[in-house]
Amino acid sequence: MHVRSFQLGDTSSVTSLLQDVLSEICYEETMEAFARQLSWDTELVLVAQEESEIVGMIIGTIDNNNGYYYRIAVATEYQRKGIGKALIEAMKMRFLQRNVNKIMVTVDVHNEVVLPVYESAGYSTSDFSRAAHRLSIVKKVSV
């Protein structure tokens, strides 16, 4: 398994992966954030590749000089094999290269179930961001 930066040719595979593992609402929100992050900083979108297949991906962002893990997805048949942890570690290295002040895990209703993956990678509840403000990669909705 190899973790690398997202490439344009990965779009179809990543889209299929996200459709397979995310709920419909989570998929739609993630695709918006994914497109926005790609337009701003492609180095914060990583994929895990097993042979020629994309088996996982992670989206990160930097907001107010803090690094945030936004969304992680691993193909069902590849879960519990260390791919999520490898993606988290690779994104952490990207954040550290950017000298962020702090690294946080964005928590929303869609990713509560993957928090144990972050915990097993060394993050604790104090690293989980459940802030009311939305990250810059997420569309701001006017009320």
PDB file of C-alpha atoms in Angstrom:
ATOM      1  CA  MET A   1       0.000   0.000   0.000  1.00  0.00           C
ATOM      2  CA  HIS A   2       1.273   3.429  -0.979  1.00  0.00           C
ATOM      3  CA  VAL A   3      -0.022   6.844   0.181  1.00  0.00           C
ATOM      4  CA  ARG A   4       0.403   9.706  -2.281  1.00  0.00           C
ATOM      5  CA  SER A   5      -1.073  13.018  -3.374  1.00  0.00           C
ATOM      6  CA  PHE A   6      -4.341  12.940  -5.270  1.00  0.00           C
ATOM      7  CA  GLN A   7      -3.985  13.145  -9.047  1.00  0.00           C
ATOM      8  CA  LEU A   8      -6.629  14.165 -11.562  1.00  0.00           C
ATOM      9  CA  GLY A   9      -6.771  10.612 -12.913  1.00  0.00           C
ATOM     10  CA  ASP A  10      -7.928   9.428  -9.468  1.00  0.00           C
ATOM     11  CA  THR A  11     -11.222  11.330  -9.653  1.00  0.00           C
ATOM     12  CA  SER A  12     -13.411   8.440 -10.807  1.00  0.00           C
ATOM     13  CA  SER A  13     -11.919   5.961  -8.313  1.00  0.00           C
ATOM     14  CA  VAL A  14     -12.179   8.393  -5.405  1.00  0.00           C
ATOM     15  CA  THR A  15     -15.763   9.282  -6.328  1.00  0.00           C
ATOM     16  CA  SER A  16     -16.711   5.588  -6.404  1.00  0.00           C
ATOM     17  CA  LEU A  17     -14.966   4.959  -3.084  1.00  0.00           C
ATOM     18  CA  LEU A  18     -16.792   7.829  -1.404  1.00  0.00           C
ATOM     19  CA  GLN A  19     -20.152   6.703  -2.829  1.00  0.00           C
ATOM     20  CA  ASP A  20     -19.547   3.207  -1.492  1.00  0.00           C
ATOM     21  CA  VAL A  21     -18.576   4.096   2.076  1.00  0.00           C
ATOM     22  CA  LEU A  22     -20.392   7.360   2.869  1.00  0.00           C
ATOM     23  CA  SER A  23     -24.085   8.058   3.343  1.00  0.00           C
ATOM     24  CA  GLU A  24     -25.732  10.051   0.581  1.00  0.00           C
ATOM     25  CA  ILE A  25     -25.818  13.293   2.596  1.00  0.00           C
ATOM     26  CA  CYS A  26     -22.222  12.842   3.762  1.00  0.00           C
ATOM     27  CA  TYR A  27     -21.151  12.066   0.181  1.00  0.00           C
ATOM     28  CA  GLU A  28     -22.705  15.288  -1.138  1.00  0.00           C
ATOM     29  CA  GLU A  29     -21.095  17.421   1.583  1.00  0.00           C
ATOM     30  CA  THR A  30     -17.761  15.680   1.123  1.00  0.00           C
ATOM     31  CA  MET A  31     -17.771  16.141  -2.657  1.00  0.00           C
ATOM     32  CA  GLU A  32     -18.314  19.894  -2.222  1.00  0.00           C
ATOM     33  CA  ALA A  33     -15.430  20.121   0.254  1.00  0.00           C
ATOM     34  CA  PHE A  34     -13.287  17.822  -1.905  1.00  0.00           C
ATOM     35  CA  ALA A  35     -13.737  20.023  -4.991  1.00  0.00           C
ATOM     36  CA  ARG A  36     -13.101  23.180  -2.990  1.00  0.00           C
ATOM     37  CA  GLN A  37      -9.941  21.791  -1.394  1.00  0.00           C
ATOM     38  CA  LEU A  38      -8.625  20.648  -4.784  1.00  0.00           C
ATOM     39  CA  SER A  39      -9.097  24.160  -6.147  1.00  0.00           C
ATOM     40  CA  TRP A  40      -7.134  25.615  -3.210  1.00  0.00           C
ATOM     41  CA  ASP A  41      -4.483  23.075  -2.270  1.00  0.00           C
ATOM     42  CA  THR A  42      -4.196  19.650  -3.898  1.00  0.00           C
ATOM     43  CA  GLU A  43      -1.394  18.620  -1.516  1.00  0.00           C
ATOM     44  CA  LEU A  44      -3.945  18.222   1.286  1.00  0.00           C
ATOM     45  CA  VAL A  45      -5.880  15.482  -0.514  1.00  0.00           C
ATOM     46  CA  LEU A  46      -4.182  12.105  -0.247  1.00  0.00           C
ATOM     47  CA  VAL A  47      -5.045   8.645  -1.544  1.00  0.00           C
ATOM     48  CA  ALA A  48      -3.992   5.168  -0.477  1.00  0.00           C
ATOM     49  CA  GLN A  49      -3.264   2.903  -3.408  1.00  0.00           C
ATOM     50  CA  GLU A  50      -3.018  -0.884  -3.340  1.00  0.00           C
ATOM     51  CA  GLU A  51      -1.462  -2.013  -6.616  1.00  0.00           C
ATOM     52  CA  SER A  52      -3.504   0.034  -9.133  1.00  0.00           C
ATOM     53  CA  GLU A  53      -6.622   0.423  -6.954  1.00  0.00           C
ATOM     54  CA  ILE A  54      -7.493   3.459  -4.807  1.00  0.00           C
ATOM     55  CA  VAL A  55      -8.506   1.934  -1.461  1.00  0.00           C
ATOM     56  CA  GLY A  56      -8.610   5.023   0.744  1.00  0.00           C
ATOM     57  CA  MET A  57      -8.487   8.796   0.821  1.00  0.00           C
ATOM     58  CA  ILE A  58      -8.235  11.659   3.263  1.00  0.00           C
ATOM     59  CA  ILE A  59      -9.045  15.344   2.927  1.00  0.00           C
ATOM     60  CA  GLY A  60      -7.273  17.858   5.115  1.00  0.00           C
ATOM     61  CA  THR A  61      -7.392  21.610   5.237  1.00  0.00           C
ATOM     62  CA  ILE A  62      -5.659  24.460   6.973  1.00  0.00           C
ATOM     63  CA  ASP A  63      -7.867  27.118   8.518  1.00  0.00           C
ATOM     64  CA  ASN A  64      -6.480  29.966  10.660  1.00  0.00           C
ATOM     65  CA  ASN A  65      -3.088  28.198  10.648  1.00  0.00           C
ATOM     66  CA  ASN A  66      -4.568  25.064  12.234  1.00  0.00           C
ATOM     67  CA  GLY A  67      -4.507  21.752  10.374  1.00  0.00           C
ATOM     68  CA  TYR A  68      -7.781  19.842  10.244  1.00  0.00           C
ATOM     69  CA  TYR A  69      -8.493  16.290   9.159  1.00  0.00           C
ATOM     70  CA  TYR A  70     -11.803  16.780   7.370  1.00  0.00           C
ATOM     71  CA  ARG A  71     -12.848  13.407   5.980  1.00  0.00           C
ATOM     72  CA  ILE A  72     -11.310   9.950   5.714  1.00  0.00           C
ATOM     73  CA  ALA A  73     -12.676   6.983   3.785  1.00  0.00           C
ATOM     74  CA  VAL A  74     -11.339   3.467   3.322  1.00  0.00           C
ATOM     75  CA  ALA A  75     -12.924   0.829   1.101  1.00  0.00           C
ATOM     76  CA  THR A  76     -14.904  -1.622   3.223  1.00  0.00           C
ATOM     77  CA  GLU A  77     -12.801  -4.657   2.317  1.00  0.00           C
ATOM     78  CA  TYR A  78      -9.599  -2.772   3.284  1.00  0.00           C
ATOM     79  CA  GLN A  79     -10.771  -1.443   6.644  1.00  0.00           C
ATOM     80  CA  ARG A  80      -8.935  -2.499   9.828  1.00  0.00           C
ATOM     81  CA  LYS A  81      -5.690  -3.050   7.912  1.00  0.00           C
ATOM     82  CA  GLY A  82      -3.842   0.125   8.927  1.00  0.00           C
ATOM     83  CA  ILE A  83      -4.760   2.154   5.847  1.00  0.00           C
ATOM     84  CA  GLY A  84      -6.659   4.795   7.819  1.00  0.00           C
ATOM     85  CA  LYS A  85      -3.744   5.230  10.205  1.00  0.00           C
ATOM     86  CA  ALA A  86      -1.309   5.488   7.276  1.00  0.00           C
ATOM     87  CA  LEU A  87      -3.468   8.207   5.684  1.00  0.00           C
ATOM     88  CA  ILE A  88      -3.697  10.088   8.990  1.00  0.00           C
ATOM     89  CA  GLU A  89       0.077   9.908   9.479  1.00  0.00           C
ATOM     90  CA  ALA A  90       0.788  11.070   5.917  1.00  0.00           C
ATOM     91  CA  MET A  91      -1.578  14.037   6.332  1.00  0.00           C
ATOM     92  CA  LYS A  92       0.026  14.835   9.687  1.00  0.00           C
ATOM     93  CA  MET A  93       3.396  15.073   7.916  1.00  0.00           C
ATOM     94  CA  ARG A  94       1.869  17.518   5.400  1.00  0.00           C
ATOM     95  CA  PHE A  95       0.533  19.639   8.250  1.00  0.00           C
ATOM     96  CA  LEU A  96       3.886  19.615  10.048  1.00  0.00           C
ATOM     97  CA  GLN A  97       5.657  20.682   6.842  1.00  0.00           C
ATOM     98  CA  ARG A  98       3.322  23.686   6.792  1.00  0.00           C
ATOM     99  CA  ASN A  99       4.143  24.568  10.421  1.00  0.00           C
ATOM    100  CA  VAL A 100       0.524  24.617  11.574  1.00  0.00           C
ATOM    101  CA  ASN A 101      -0.135  25.727  15.155  1.00  0.00           C
ATOM    102  CA  LYS A 102      -2.289  22.730  16.030  1.00  0.00           C
ATOM    103  CA  ILE A 103      -3.717  19.649  14.330  1.00  0.00           C
ATOM    104  CA  MET A 104      -7.381  18.883  14.951  1.00  0.00           C
ATOM    105  CA  VAL A 105      -9.903  16.284  13.847  1.00  0.00           C
ATOM    106  CA  THR A 106     -13.079  17.836  12.477  1.00  0.00           C
ATOM    107  CA  VAL A 107     -16.042  16.077  14.056  1.00  0.00           C
ATOM    108  CA  ASP A 108     -19.492  16.105  12.565  1.00  0.00           C
ATOM    109  CA  VAL A 109     -22.427  13.688  12.585  1.00  0.00           C
ATOM    110  CA  HIS A 110     -20.923  11.829   9.641  1.00  0.00           C
ATOM    111  CA  ASN A 111     -17.550  10.906  11.096  1.00  0.00           C
ATOM    112  CA  GLU A 112     -18.279  10.106  14.747  1.00  0.00           C
ATOM    113  CA  VAL A 113     -17.886   6.404  13.837  1.00  0.00           C
ATOM    114  CA  VAL A 114     -14.264   6.860  12.676  1.00  0.00           C
ATOM    115  CA  LEU A 115     -13.035   8.705  15.771  1.00  0.00           C
ATOM    116  CA  PRO A 116     -11.534   5.463  17.160  1.00  0.00           C
ATOM    117  CA  VAL A 117      -9.237   5.401  14.110  1.00  0.00           C
ATOM    118  CA  TYR A 118      -7.897   8.838  15.063  1.00  0.00           C
ATOM    119  CA  GLU A 119      -7.597   7.736  18.697  1.00  0.00           C
ATOM    120  CA  SER A 120      -5.574   4.689  17.658  1.00  0.00           C
ATOM    121  CA  ALA A 121      -3.339   7.080  15.682  1.00  0.00           C
ATOM    122  CA  GLY A 122      -2.622   9.002  18.896  1.00  0.00           C
ATOM    123  CA  TYR A 123      -5.301  11.707  18.960  1.00  0.00           C
ATOM    124  CA  SER A 124      -7.502  12.293  21.993  1.00  0.00           C
ATOM    125  CA  THR A 125     -10.850  13.972  22.573  1.00  0.00           C
ATOM    126  CA  SER A 126      -9.040  17.275  23.178  1.00  0.00           C
ATOM    127  CA  ASP A 127      -7.924  17.112  19.521  1.00  0.00           C
ATOM    128  CA  PHE A 128     -11.483  16.750  18.239  1.00  0.00           C
ATOM    129  CA  SER A 129     -12.999  19.962  16.906  1.00  0.00           C
ATOM    130  CA  ARG A 130     -16.742  20.175  17.341  1.00  0.00           C
ATOM    131  CA  ALA A 131     -16.723  23.957  16.918  1.00  0.00           C
ATOM    132  CA  ALA A 132     -19.827  25.733  15.763  1.00  0.00           C
ATOM    133  CA  HIS A 133     -17.927  27.558  13.010  1.00  0.00           C
ATOM    134  CA  ARG A 134     -17.488  25.729   9.749  1.00  0.00           C
ATOM    135  CA  LEU A 135     -14.127  25.231   8.109  1.00  0.00           C
ATOM    136  CA  SER A 136     -13.312  27.355   5.105  1.00  0.00           C
ATOM    137  CA  ILE A 137     -13.563  24.381   2.725  1.00  0.00           C
ATOM    138  CA  VAL A 138     -17.180  23.860   3.700  1.00  0.00           C
ATOM    139  CA  LYS A 139     -19.783  26.039   2.054  1.00  0.00           C
ATOM    140  CA  LYS A 140     -21.047  28.697   4.434  1.00  0.00           C
ATOM    141  CA  VAL A 141     -24.811  28.661   4.491  1.00  0.00           C
ATOM    142  CA  SER A 142     -26.586  31.951   5.095  1.00  0.00           C
ATOM    143  CA  VAL A 143     -29.384  31.747   7.629  1.00  0.00           C
TER     144      VAL A 143
END
